[in-house]
CSV table of C-alpha atoms in Angstrom, one decimal:
chain,number,residue,atom,x,y,z
A,18,UNK,CA,34.3,39.1,19.0
A,19,UNK,CA,30.6,37.2,17.9
A,20,UNK,CA,31.9,36.0,14.3
A,21,UNK,CA,35.3,34.5,15.2
A,22,UNK,CA,32.1,31.0,15.8
A,23,UNK,CA,31.0,29.4,12.4
A,24,UNK,CA,27.8,31.0,11.2
A,25,UNK,CA,26.5,27.0,10.8
A,26,UNK,CA,26.6,26.0,13.9
A,27,UNK,CA,25.7,29.3,15.5
A,28,UNK,CA,22.3,29.3,14.1
A,29,UNK,CA,19.2,26.6,15.5
A,30,UNK,CA,16.5,26.1,13.4
A,31,UNK,CA,13.0,24.9,15.3
A,32,UNK,CA,11.1,24.8,12.5
A,33,UNK,CA,11.7,24.0,8.4
A,34,UNK,CA,11.5,23.5,5.4
A,35,UNK,CA,12.1,19.9,2.8
A,36,UNK,CA,13.0,20.3,-0.8
A,37,UNK,CA,13.3,17.5,-2.6
A,38,UNK,CA,13.9,17.4,-6.6
A,39,UNK,CA,13.1,14.4,-8.1
A,40,UNK,CA,14.6,14.0,-11.5
A,41,UNK,CA,14.9,10.3,-13.1
A,42,UNK,CA,18.1,11.3,-13.0
A,43,UNK,CA,19.1,13.1,-10.0
A,44,UNK,CA,17.1,13.2,-7.1
A,45,UNK,CA,17.9,16.8,-4.5
A,46,UNK,CA,17.3,17.0,-1.1
A,47,UNK,CA,17.5,20.8,-0.3
A,48,UNK,CA,17.0,22.4,3.3
A,49,UNK,CA,15.5,25.3,4.7
A,50,UNK,CA,14.1,27.9,7.4
A,51,UNK,CA,11.1,28.9,7.0
A,52,UNK,CA,12.4,32.2,5.0
A,53,UNK,CA,13.5,29.9,2.8
A,54,UNK,CA,17.0,31.0,3.3
A,55,UNK,CA,18.8,27.3,2.3
A,56,UNK,CA,20.3,25.7,5.9
A,57,UNK,CA,22.2,21.8,4.0
A,58,UNK,CA,21.4,20.4,0.7
A,59,UNK,CA,22.6,17.0,-0.5
A,60,UNK,CA,21.8,15.7,-4.3
A,61,UNK,CA,22.4,12.1,-5.1
A,62,UNK,CA,25.4,13.1,-6.9
A,63,UNK,CA,27.3,14.9,-4.8
A,64,UNK,CA,26.4,11.2,-2.5
A,65,UNK,CA,29.2,9.4,-4.9
A,66,UNK,CA,26.6,8.5,-7.2
A,67,UNK,CA,27.8,8.7,-11.2
A,68,UNK,CA,25.4,8.2,-14.2
A,69,UNK,CA,22.5,6.0,-14.3
A,70,UNK,CA,22.4,5.2,-10.4
A,71,UNK,CA,22.0,8.9,-9.3
A,72,UNK,CA,18.6,8.6,-10.5
A,73,UNK,CA,17.3,5.6,-8.4
A,74,UNK,CA,15.8,4.8,-5.2
A,75,UNK,CA,19.0,4.1,-2.8
A,76,UNK,CA,20.5,6.9,-4.1
A,77,UNK,CA,17.5,9.3,-2.8
A,78,UNK,CA,17.7,8.2,0.0
A,79,UNK,CA,21.7,8.4,0.8
A,80,UNK,CA,21.5,12.2,-0.2
A,81,UNK,CA,18.0,12.6,2.3
A,82,UNK,CA,19.9,11.2,4.8
A,83,UNK,CA,22.2,13.1,4.4
A,84,UNK,CA,21.0,16.4,3.4
A,85,UNK,CA,18.8,15.7,6.6
A,86,UNK,CA,21.1,15.0,8.8
A,87,UNK,CA,23.2,17.7,9.1
A,88,UNK,CA,19.8,20.1,10.4
A,89,UNK,CA,19.1,17.2,12.9
A,90,UNK,CA,22.2,17.9,14.7
A,91,UNK,CA,21.5,22.1,14.6
A,92,UNK,CA,18.2,21.9,16.2
A,93,UNK,CA,15.7,21.0,13.3
A,94,UNK,CA,12.4,19.0,15.1
A,95,UNK,CA,9.1,20.2,13.3
A,96,UNK,CA,9.9,20.1,9.4
A,97,UNK,CA,7.4,20.6,6.2
A,98,UNK,CA,8.4,18.9,2.6
A,99,UNK,CA,7.6,19.8,-0.8
A,100,UNK,CA,7.8,16.8,-3.4
A,101,UNK,CA,8.6,17.5,-6.4
A,102,UNK,CA,9.0,16.1,-9.2
A,103,UNK,CA,8.6,12.6,-11.8
A,104,UNK,CA,11.2,10.6,-10.1
A,105,UNK,CA,11.6,7.5,-8.9
A,106,UNK,CA,13.5,8.7,-5.7
A,107,UNK,CA,10.3,10.4,-4.5
A,108,UNK,CA,9.1,7.7,-1.7
A,109,UNK,CA,12.2,6.9,-1.2
A,110,UNK,CA,13.8,10.5,-0.4
A,111,UNK,CA,10.3,10.7,2.3
A,112,UNK,CA,10.7,7.7,3.7
A,113,UNK,CA,14.1,8.4,4.5
A,114,UNK,CA,13.0,11.9,6.6
A,115,UNK,CA,9.8,10.0,8.1
A,116,UNK,CA,13.1,7.7,9.8
A,117,UNK,CA,14.7,10.2,11.1
A,118,UNK,CA,12.9,11.4,14.0
A,119,UNK,CA,12.1,14.9,11.9
A,120,UNK,CA,7.9,15.4,13.2
A,121,UNK,CA,6.5,16.6,9.6
A,122,UNK,CA,3.4,18.6,9.6
A,123,UNK,CA,2.7,18.5,6.1
A,124,UNK,CA,4.2,16.5,2.7
A,125,UNK,CA,2.5,19.1,-0.6
A,126,UNK,CA,3.4,17.8,-4.3
A,127,UNK,CA,4.1,20.4,-6.8
A,128,UNK,CA,5.3,19.8,-9.0
A,129,UNK,CA,4.2,22.1,-11.9
A,130,UNK,CA,1.7,21.0,-13.8
A,131,UNK,CA,1.2,23.0,-17.5
A,132,UNK,CA,-2.5,24.2,-17.9
A,133,UNK,CA,-2.3,23.1,-22.1
A,134,UNK,CA,0.6,25.7,-22.0
A,135,UNK,CA,4.1,25.7,-23.9
A,136,UNK,CA,3.7,22.9,-28.0
A,137,UNK,CA,6.2,19.7,-26.6
A,138,UNK,CA,8.7,18.0,-27.9
A,139,UNK,CA,8.9,16.3,-31.1
A,140,UNK,CA,9.1,12.5,-30.4
A,141,UNK,CA,12.1,10.5,-30.4
A,142,UNK,CA,13.3,8.9,-32.8
A,143,UNK,CA,15.5,5.6,-31.8
């Protein structure tokens, strides 16, 4: 029966999309196939960083490396990168993706920008 083998190792993905969401508190790296189905993901929190260390560039680099290591084993060679958010981990995650040996077709910034939408919250008083 074909269902006995695990589905993760059975699927071969030649091309994918790497989504990097870099907030000030955490960095989440999600690898999907071209249809948008999640293949692998990692965040600075799942890599063992806690508290303010999750927002650091080193934590983002570690998260990107962990997320990509599993998909390289599944045969991914080419990828597109979508980067979202203002966090410190943007460049570090992109650097880790470049080092992994995957050919990048393009890198796109998909940070949502309001065209003067909602009224911002009132300023913090500390």
